[in-house]
């Protein structure tokens, strides 16, 4: 996925380093991502979630807060309020240069900041928190043994995630002055709360407090087995997939109308590497996007169906659609079709009806379940029709693939 890097000006006048992860083609929507406390825009969770959302057609802006990563300023002079202001400025920048973000995503303290900033970003329709605290002051637990020293000296160096940071008494005062639950109650936007029940950094009770305070529409998704930083690739991919599917209900993810194509001209299928994992691909078919991958046993991350899974899916979908068309045309009482498929390799000598007598063959097992008050003859005819679906005919006829280099 292409990534555009640039800077924008913070509320305090500093240049903040940003990355905009873009999908191939026109974005379906824009999202703004807020990372965890003392992290940067390139922390694994932010990078992986942004890449996975971009692969699904959603552009994601992530940036380093003041004094972090490649951004200007002194972290010691920043606080929760300045982070919120930075998020609003980031949304303004997107609105001015691209399109306003309709999805807001925040991880850990970034989730709390997103909740606080959401009311100042009118274009946003969907808000997502990941492992977020219900009270910004929760973060002080990371250096609770130094709070007395901070109050006494005004500024103290603390170690967070193995790195030194200066925390000031002004930071403590600012973070204590936020009533986040009141802002959650008055959010007036769709809210998705994602949290792991085994998160030992921000307990899942925080998710409960946010969910209870929020008004509908609100949803909760358990990230069972995930750690606080979503260090597992599959966890980040899962989070992105859920966000993309959930946001469809609240955000218009439709592409601009495309010029009409005369006749029955087929749409091109475009497959590109995402750069995430060894095998992950993004598949674009007109306005539709999906992810393909290999299972873990084959060296992939299992973030999407594999190539043969997609072939089986095409055959299954075509089979079901063909049966539906025939049943409707003949007024048959077919209520629902379910097609279950599997792919395997078999020895040619084990296939009595196959022309090839040596080597290995591909075998597709297709089991068709038909619900409805169908008599034996109607079922027999439908099973016969199944073998006439276009994809079935393609797979069982001679195929000629023409390959050429793009240049």
Coordinates of C-alpha atoms in Angstrom, one line a residue:
X1 CA 0.0 0.0 0.0
X2 CA 1.4 3.5 -0.8
X3 CA 2.2 5.7 2.2
X4 CA 2.4 9.5 1.9
X5 CA 4.6 11.2 4.5
X6 CA 4.3 14.9 5.4
X7 CA 4.1 17.4 8.2
X8 CA 1.3 19.6 9.6
X9 CA 1.3 22.3 12.3
X10 CA 0.2 21.5 15.8
X11 CA -1.9 23.8 18.0
X12 CA 1.4 24.8 19.7
X13 CA 3.1 25.7 16.4
X14 CA 5.3 22.6 16.1
X15 CA 5.6 20.5 12.9
X16 CA 4.1 17.1 13.5
X17 CA 5.3 14.1 11.4
X18 CA 2.5 12.2 9.7
X19 CA 1.9 9.2 7.5
X20 CA -1.2 8.7 5.4
X21 CA -1.6 5.0 4.4
X22 CA -3.6 4.9 1.1
X23 CA -5.4 2.1 -0.7
X24 CA -4.8 1.4 -4.3
X25 CA -7.3 3.6 -6.1
X26 CA -9.9 6.0 -4.6
X27 CA -10.3 5.6 -0.8
X28 CA -13.7 4.5 0.4
X29 CA -13.3 6.6 3.5
X30 CA -10.6 8.4 5.7
X31 CA -9.7 7.4 9.2
X32 CA -7.7 9.2 11.9
X33 CA -5.6 7.0 14.2
X34 CA -4.3 8.0 17.7
X35 CA -1.5 5.8 19.1
X36 CA -0.8 4.8 22.7
X37 CA 1.0 6.9 25.4
X38 CA 4.7 7.5 24.6
X39 CA 4.4 5.4 21.4
X40 CA 4.8 6.8 17.9
X41 CA 2.9 6.6 14.7
X42 CA 5.1 3.6 13.6
X43 CA 4.4 1.4 16.6
X44 CA 3.5 -2.1 15.3
X45 CA -0.2 -1.9 16.2
X46 CA -0.7 1.4 14.4
X47 CA 1.3 0.4 11.4
X48 CA -0.4 -3.0 11.0
X49 CA -3.9 -1.8 11.5
X50 CA -3.4 1.1 9.1
X51 CA -2.0 -1.2 6.4
X52 CA -4.8 -3.7 6.9
X53 CA -7.5 -0.9 6.7
X54 CA -5.8 0.5 3.6
X55 CA -5.9 -2.9 2.0
X56 CA -9.7 -2.8 2.6
X57 CA -10.0 0.6 0.9
X58 CA -9.8 2.9 4.0
X59 CA -7.1 5.6 4.1
X60 CA -5.6 6.1 7.5
X61 CA -3.7 9.1 8.9
X62 CA -1.4 8.4 11.8
X63 CA 1.1 10.9 13.3
X64 CA 3.6 11.5 16.1
X65 CA 2.2 13.6 18.9
X66 CA 4.3 16.6 20.0
X67 CA 7.7 15.6 21.2
X68 CA 7.4 12.0 20.0
X69 CA 9.0 10.2 17.1
X70 CA 9.9 12.6 14.3
X71 CA 7.6 15.5 15.5
X72 CA 9.0 18.7 16.9
X73 CA 8.5 20.0 20.4
X74 CA 9.3 18.8 23.9
X75 CA 7.2 15.9 25.2
X76 CA 7.5 17.3 28.7
X77 CA 5.6 20.4 27.6
X78 CA 2.7 18.3 26.1
X79 CA -0.3 16.9 28.0
X80 CA -3.6 15.1 27.3
X81 CA -5.2 18.4 26.3
X82 CA -2.5 19.1 23.7
X83 CA -2.9 15.6 22.3
X84 CA -6.6 16.2 21.9
X85 CA -5.8 19.5 20.1
X86 CA -3.2 17.7 17.9
X87 CA -5.9 15.2 16.8
X88 CA -8.3 18.1 15.9
X89 CA -5.6 19.8 13.9
X90 CA -4.8 16.4 12.1
X91 CA -8.5 16.1 11.2
X92 CA -8.5 19.7 9.9
X93 CA -5.4 19.0 7.8
X94 CA -7.1 16.0 6.3
X95 CA -10.3 18.0 5.6
X96 CA -8.2 20.7 3.9
X97 CA -6.0 18.5 1.8
X98 CA -8.0 15.3 1.1
X99 CA -11.3 14.6 2.8
X100 CA -12.4 14.9 6.5
X101 CA -12.0 11.7 8.5
X102 CA -15.3 9.9 9.1
X103 CA -13.7 7.2 11.3
X104 CA -11.7 7.9 14.4
X105 CA -9.6 5.1 16.0
X106 CA -7.6 5.3 19.2
X107 CA -5.4 2.8 20.9
X108 CA -4.8 2.8 24.7
X109 CA -4.5 6.5 25.9
X110 CA -5.0 7.4 22.2
X111 CA -8.5 5.9 22.6
X112 CA -9.2 8.2 25.5
X113 CA -7.9 11.2 23.4
X114 CA -10.1 10.2 20.5
X115 CA -13.2 10.1 22.7
X116 CA -12.3 13.6 24.0
X117 CA -11.6 14.9 20.5
X118 CA -14.6 13.4 18.7
X119 CA -17.0 16.2 19.6
X120 CA -14.7 18.7 17.9
X121 CA -14.5 16.7 14.6
X122 CA -18.1 17.0 13.2
X123 CA -17.5 15.0 10.1
X124 CA -16.7 11.8 12.1
X125 CA -19.5 9.4 12.3
X126 CA -17.8 6.3 13.8
X127 CA -15.4 6.1 16.8
X128 CA -13.3 3.1 17.7
X129 CA -11.4 2.5 20.9
X130 CA -8.9 -0.3 21.4
X131 CA -7.7 -1.1 24.9
X132 CA -8.6 2.4 26.0
X133 CA -8.8 3.6 29.7
X134 CA -12.0 5.0 30.9
X135 CA -10.1 7.7 32.8
X136 CA -7.0 9.4 31.2
X137 CA -5.5 9.5 34.7
X138 CA -5.1 5.7 34.5
X139 CA -1.8 6.3 32.7
X140 CA -0.3 7.7 35.9
X141 CA -0.2 4.1 37.1
X142 CA 2.8 3.5 34.9
X143 CA 4.8 5.8 37.1
X144 CA 2.8 5.9 40.4
X145 CA 5.9 5.5 42.5
X146 CA 7.2 8.8 41.1
X147 CA 4.1 10.9 41.5
X148 CA 5.1 12.3 44.8
X149 CA 8.5 13.3 43.4
X150 CA 6.8 15.0 40.4
X151 CA 4.6 17.0 42.7
X152 CA 7.6 18.0 44.8
X153 CA 10.0 18.9 42.0
X154 CA 7.6 19.9 39.2
X155 CA 9.3 17.7 36.6
X156 CA 10.9 14.2 37.0
X157 CA 12.4 11.8 34.5
X158 CA 10.6 8.4 34.5
X159 CA 11.3 5.2 32.6
X160 CA 8.5 4.1 30.3
X161 CA 8.9 1.0 28.1
X162 CA 12.6 1.2 28.7
X163 CA 12.9 4.9 27.6
X164 CA 13.3 8.1 29.6
X165 CA 10.5 10.7 29.6
X166 CA 10.0 13.8 31.6
X167 CA 6.7 14.1 33.3
X168 CA 5.6 17.4 34.8
X169 CA 3.1 18.4 37.6
X170 CA 1.2 20.3 34.9
X171 CA 0.7 17.0 33.0
X172 CA -0.8 15.5 36.2
X173 CA -3.1 18.4 36.7
X174 CA -4.2 18.4 33.1
X175 CA -5.0 14.7 33.0
X176 CA -6.8 14.8 36.3
X177 CA -9.0 17.6 35.0
X178 CA -10.7 15.6 32.3
X179 CA -14.1 14.1 32.8
X180 CA -14.0 11.6 30.0
X181 CA -17.3 9.8 30.8
X182 CA -19.3 13.0 30.4
X183 CA -17.8 13.3 26.9
X184 CA -18.6 9.7 26.2
X185 CA -22.3 10.2 27.2
X186 CA -22.5 13.2 24.9
X187 CA -20.7 11.5 22.0
X188 CA -23.6 11.2 19.6
X189 CA -21.6 9.0 17.3
X190 CA -21.5 5.3 16.7
X191 CA -19.0 3.7 19.1
X192 CA -17.1 0.4 18.9
X193 CA -15.2 -0.6 22.0
X194 CA -12.5 -3.3 21.5
X195 CA -10.7 -4.7 24.5
X196 CA -8.9 -7.9 25.6
X197 CA -10.1 -9.6 28.7
X198 CA -6.5 -10.5 29.5
X199 CA -5.1 -7.0 29.1
X200 CA -2.8 -6.6 32.1
X201 CA -2.0 -2.9 31.3
X202 CA -5.5 -1.5 31.0
X203 CA -8.1 -3.8 32.6
X204 CA -11.2 -4.7 30.8
X205 CA -13.3 -3.0 33.5
X206 CA -12.4 0.2 31.6
X207 CA -14.2 -1.1 28.6
X208 CA -17.3 -1.7 30.8
X209 CA -17.2 1.8 32.1
X210 CA -17.1 3.3 28.6
X211 CA -19.8 1.0 27.3
X212 CA -22.2 1.8 30.2
X213 CA -21.6 5.5 29.8
X214 CA -22.1 5.5 26.0
X215 CA -25.5 5.8 24.3
X216 CA -26.5 3.7 21.4
X217 CA -25.4 2.8 18.8
X218 CA -22.6 1.2 20.7
X219 CA -20.8 -2.2 20.2
X220 CA -18.3 -4.2 22.1
X221 CA -15.8 -6.8 20.7
X222 CA -13.6 -8.9 22.9
X223 CA -10.0 -9.3 21.7
X224 CA -9.6 -12.6 23.5
X225 CA -6.0 -13.7 23.7
X226 CA -4.5 -10.4 22.6
X227 CA -2.1 -8.4 24.6
X228 CA -2.4 -4.6 25.3
X229 CA -0.1 -3.6 22.4
X230 CA -1.7 -6.0 19.9
X231 CA 1.8 -7.4 19.2
X232 CA 0.4 -10.4 17.3
X233 CA 0.0 -9.8 13.5
X234 CA -3.3 -11.7 13.5
X235 CA -4.7 -9.6 16.3
X236 CA -4.0 -6.3 14.3
X237 CA -5.5 -7.8 11.1
X238 CA -8.6 -9.0 13.0
X239 CA -9.1 -5.6 14.6
X240 CA -8.9 -3.9 11.1
X241 CA -11.3 -6.4 9.6
X242 CA -13.9 -5.8 12.4
X243 CA -13.5 -2.0 12.1
X244 CA -14.0 -2.1 8.3
X245 CA -17.1 -4.3 8.5
X246 CA -18.6 -2.4 11.5
X247 CA -18.0 1.0 10.0
X248 CA -20.0 0.1 6.8
X249 CA -23.1 0.5 8.9
X250 CA -22.4 4.0 9.9
X251 CA -20.1 5.4 7.2
X252 CA -20.8 5.7 3.5
X253 CA -18.1 3.5 2.1
X254 CA -19.3 3.7 -1.5
X255 CA -16.9 4.8 -4.2
X256 CA -17.9 7.7 -6.5
X257 CA -20.0 6.6 -9.4
X258 CA -17.9 5.1 -12.1
X259 CA -18.6 5.7 -15.8
X260 CA -21.1 3.1 -17.1
X261 CA -19.6 0.3 -19.1
X262 CA -21.7 -0.8 -22.2
X263 CA -22.8 -4.3 -22.6
X264 CA -21.5 -7.1 -20.4
X265 CA -17.9 -6.1 -20.3
X266 CA -16.2 -7.9 -17.4
X267 CA -14.5 -6.0 -14.6
X268 CA -10.8 -6.3 -14.1
X269 CA -9.6 -8.1 -11.0
X270 CA -6.5 -6.4 -9.6
X271 CA -4.3 -8.2 -7.1
X272 CA -1.4 -6.5 -5.3
X273 CA 1.0 -7.3 -2.5
X274 CA 0.2 -5.3 0.7
X275 CA 3.7 -5.6 2.1
X276 CA 2.2 -6.9 5.4
X277 CA 3.4 -10.4 6.0
X278 CA 4.9 -12.8 3.5
X279 CA 2.0 -13.5 1.3
X280 CA -0.9 -11.0 2.0
X281 CA -2.6 -9.5 -1.0
X282 CA -5.3 -7.0 -1.6
X283 CA -7.9 -7.9 -4.2
X284 CA -9.9 -5.2 -5.9
X285 CA -12.9 -5.8 -8.1
X286 CA -14.6 -2.6 -9.1
X287 CA -15.6 -1.0 -5.7
X288 CA -15.1 -4.3 -3.8
X289 CA -11.9 -5.1 -1.9
X290 CA -10.8 -8.1 0.1
X291 CA -7.7 -9.7 1.5
X292 CA -6.0 -13.0 0.4
X293 CA -3.3 -14.8 2.3
X294 CA -1.9 -18.3 2.9
X295 CA -2.6 -20.3 6.1
X296 CA 0.0 -20.3 8.8
X297 CA 1.0 -23.9 7.9
X298 CA 2.0 -22.6 4.4
X299 CA 4.0 -19.7 5.7
X300 CA 1.3 -17.0 5.7
X301 CA -0.5 -15.2 8.5
X302 CA -4.0 -16.5 7.7
X303 CA -5.4 -13.0 7.4
X304 CA -7.7 -13.9 4.5
X305 CA -8.7 -16.8 2.3
X306 CA -6.0 -18.6 0.2
X307 CA -6.0 -18.8 -3.6
X308 CA -7.7 -22.2 -3.7
X309 CA -10.2 -21.0 -1.1
X310 CA -11.1 -18.2 -3.6
X311 CA -11.5 -20.7 -6.4
X312 CA -13.8 -22.8 -4.3
X313 CA -15.7 -19.7 -3.3
X314 CA -16.3 -18.8 -6.9
X315 CA -17.6 -22.2 -7.7
X316 CA -19.8 -22.3 -4.7
X317 CA -21.3 -18.9 -5.3
X318 CA -21.9 -19.7 -8.9
X319 CA -23.5 -23.0 -8.0
X320 CA -25.9 -21.4 -5.5
X321 CA -26.8 -18.5 -7.8
X322 CA -27.5 -20.8 -10.7
X323 CA -29.8 -23.0 -8.6
X324 CA -31.6 -19.9 -7.3
X325 CA -32.2 -18.6 -10.9
X326 CA -33.5 -21.9 -12.0
X327 CA -35.8 -22.4 -9.0
X328 CA -37.2 -18.9 -9.3
X329 CA -37.8 -19.4 -13.1
X330 CA -39.6 -22.7 -12.5
X331 CA -41.4 -21.6 -9.3
X332 CA -39.8 -24.3 -7.3
X333 CA -40.2 -24.2 -3.5
X334 CA -36.5 -23.8 -2.9
X335 CA -36.0 -21.8 0.3
X336 CA -32.2 -21.8 0.8
X337 CA -29.1 -23.3 -0.8
X338 CA -25.9 -24.1 1.1
X339 CA -22.8 -25.3 -0.8
X340 CA -19.9 -26.8 1.1
X341 CA -16.6 -27.3 -0.9
X342 CA -13.2 -28.8 -0.3
X343 CA -10.1 -29.1 -2.4
X344 CA -7.6 -31.9 -2.4
X345 CA -5.0 -33.7 -4.5
X346 CA -5.6 -37.3 -5.6
X347 CA -3.7 -39.9 -7.6
X348 CA -5.1 -40.0 -11.2
X349 CA -5.3 -43.8 -11.0
X350 CA -7.8 -43.4 -8.2
X351 CA -10.3 -41.5 -10.4
X352 CA -12.2 -44.0 -12.5
X353 CA -14.0 -41.3 -14.6
X354 CA -10.9 -39.2 -15.3
X355 CA -9.1 -39.2 -18.7
X356 CA -5.7 -38.6 -17.1
X357 CA -4.3 -41.9 -15.9
X358 CA -0.9 -40.8 -14.4
X359 CA 0.3 -38.3 -11.8
X360 CA -1.8 -36.1 -9.5
X361 CA -5.2 -34.4 -10.1
X362 CA -7.1 -31.6 -8.3
X363 CA -10.3 -32.8 -6.8
X364 CA -13.1 -30.5 -5.7
X365 CA -15.7 -32.0 -3.4
X366 CA -19.0 -30.1 -3.6
X367 CA -21.9 -30.9 -1.2
X368 CA -25.2 -29.1 -1.9
X369 CA -27.9 -28.7 0.7
X370 CA -31.3 -27.6 -0.5
X371 CA -34.0 -26.4 2.0
X372 CA -37.6 -26.4 1.1
X373 CA -40.6 -28.6 0.2
X374 CA -39.0 -30.1 -2.9
X375 CA -40.0 -33.5 -4.2
X376 CA -37.4 -36.1 -5.4
X377 CA -37.7 -35.1 -9.1
X378 CA -37.2 -31.4 -8.3
X379 CA -34.1 -32.2 -6.2
X380 CA -32.7 -34.4 -9.0
X381 CA -33.2 -31.7 -11.6
X382 CA -31.6 -29.0 -9.4
X383 CA -28.6 -31.3 -8.8
X384 CA -28.3 -31.7 -12.6
X385 CA -28.5 -27.9 -13.1
X386 CA -25.7 -27.4 -10.6
X387 CA -23.2 -28.9 -13.0
X388 CA -24.3 -26.3 -15.6
X389 CA -23.2 -23.2 -13.6
X390 CA -20.8 -21.1 -15.7
X391 CA -17.8 -21.5 -13.3
X392 CA -18.3 -25.2 -13.2
X393 CA -18.2 -25.3 -17.0
X394 CA -15.1 -23.1 -17.0
X395 CA -13.2 -25.3 -14.6
X396 CA -14.1 -28.5 -16.5
X397 CA -13.3 -27.1 -20.0
X398 CA -10.1 -26.2 -21.7
X399 CA -8.7 -23.0 -20.3
X400 CA -6.2 -20.7 -22.1
X401 CA -4.3 -18.2 -19.8
X402 CA -2.4 -15.5 -21.6
X403 CA 0.4 -13.9 -19.5
X404 CA 2.2 -10.7 -20.5
X405 CA 4.5 -8.2 -18.7
X406 CA 2.9 -4.9 -17.8
X407 CA 5.7 -2.9 -19.5

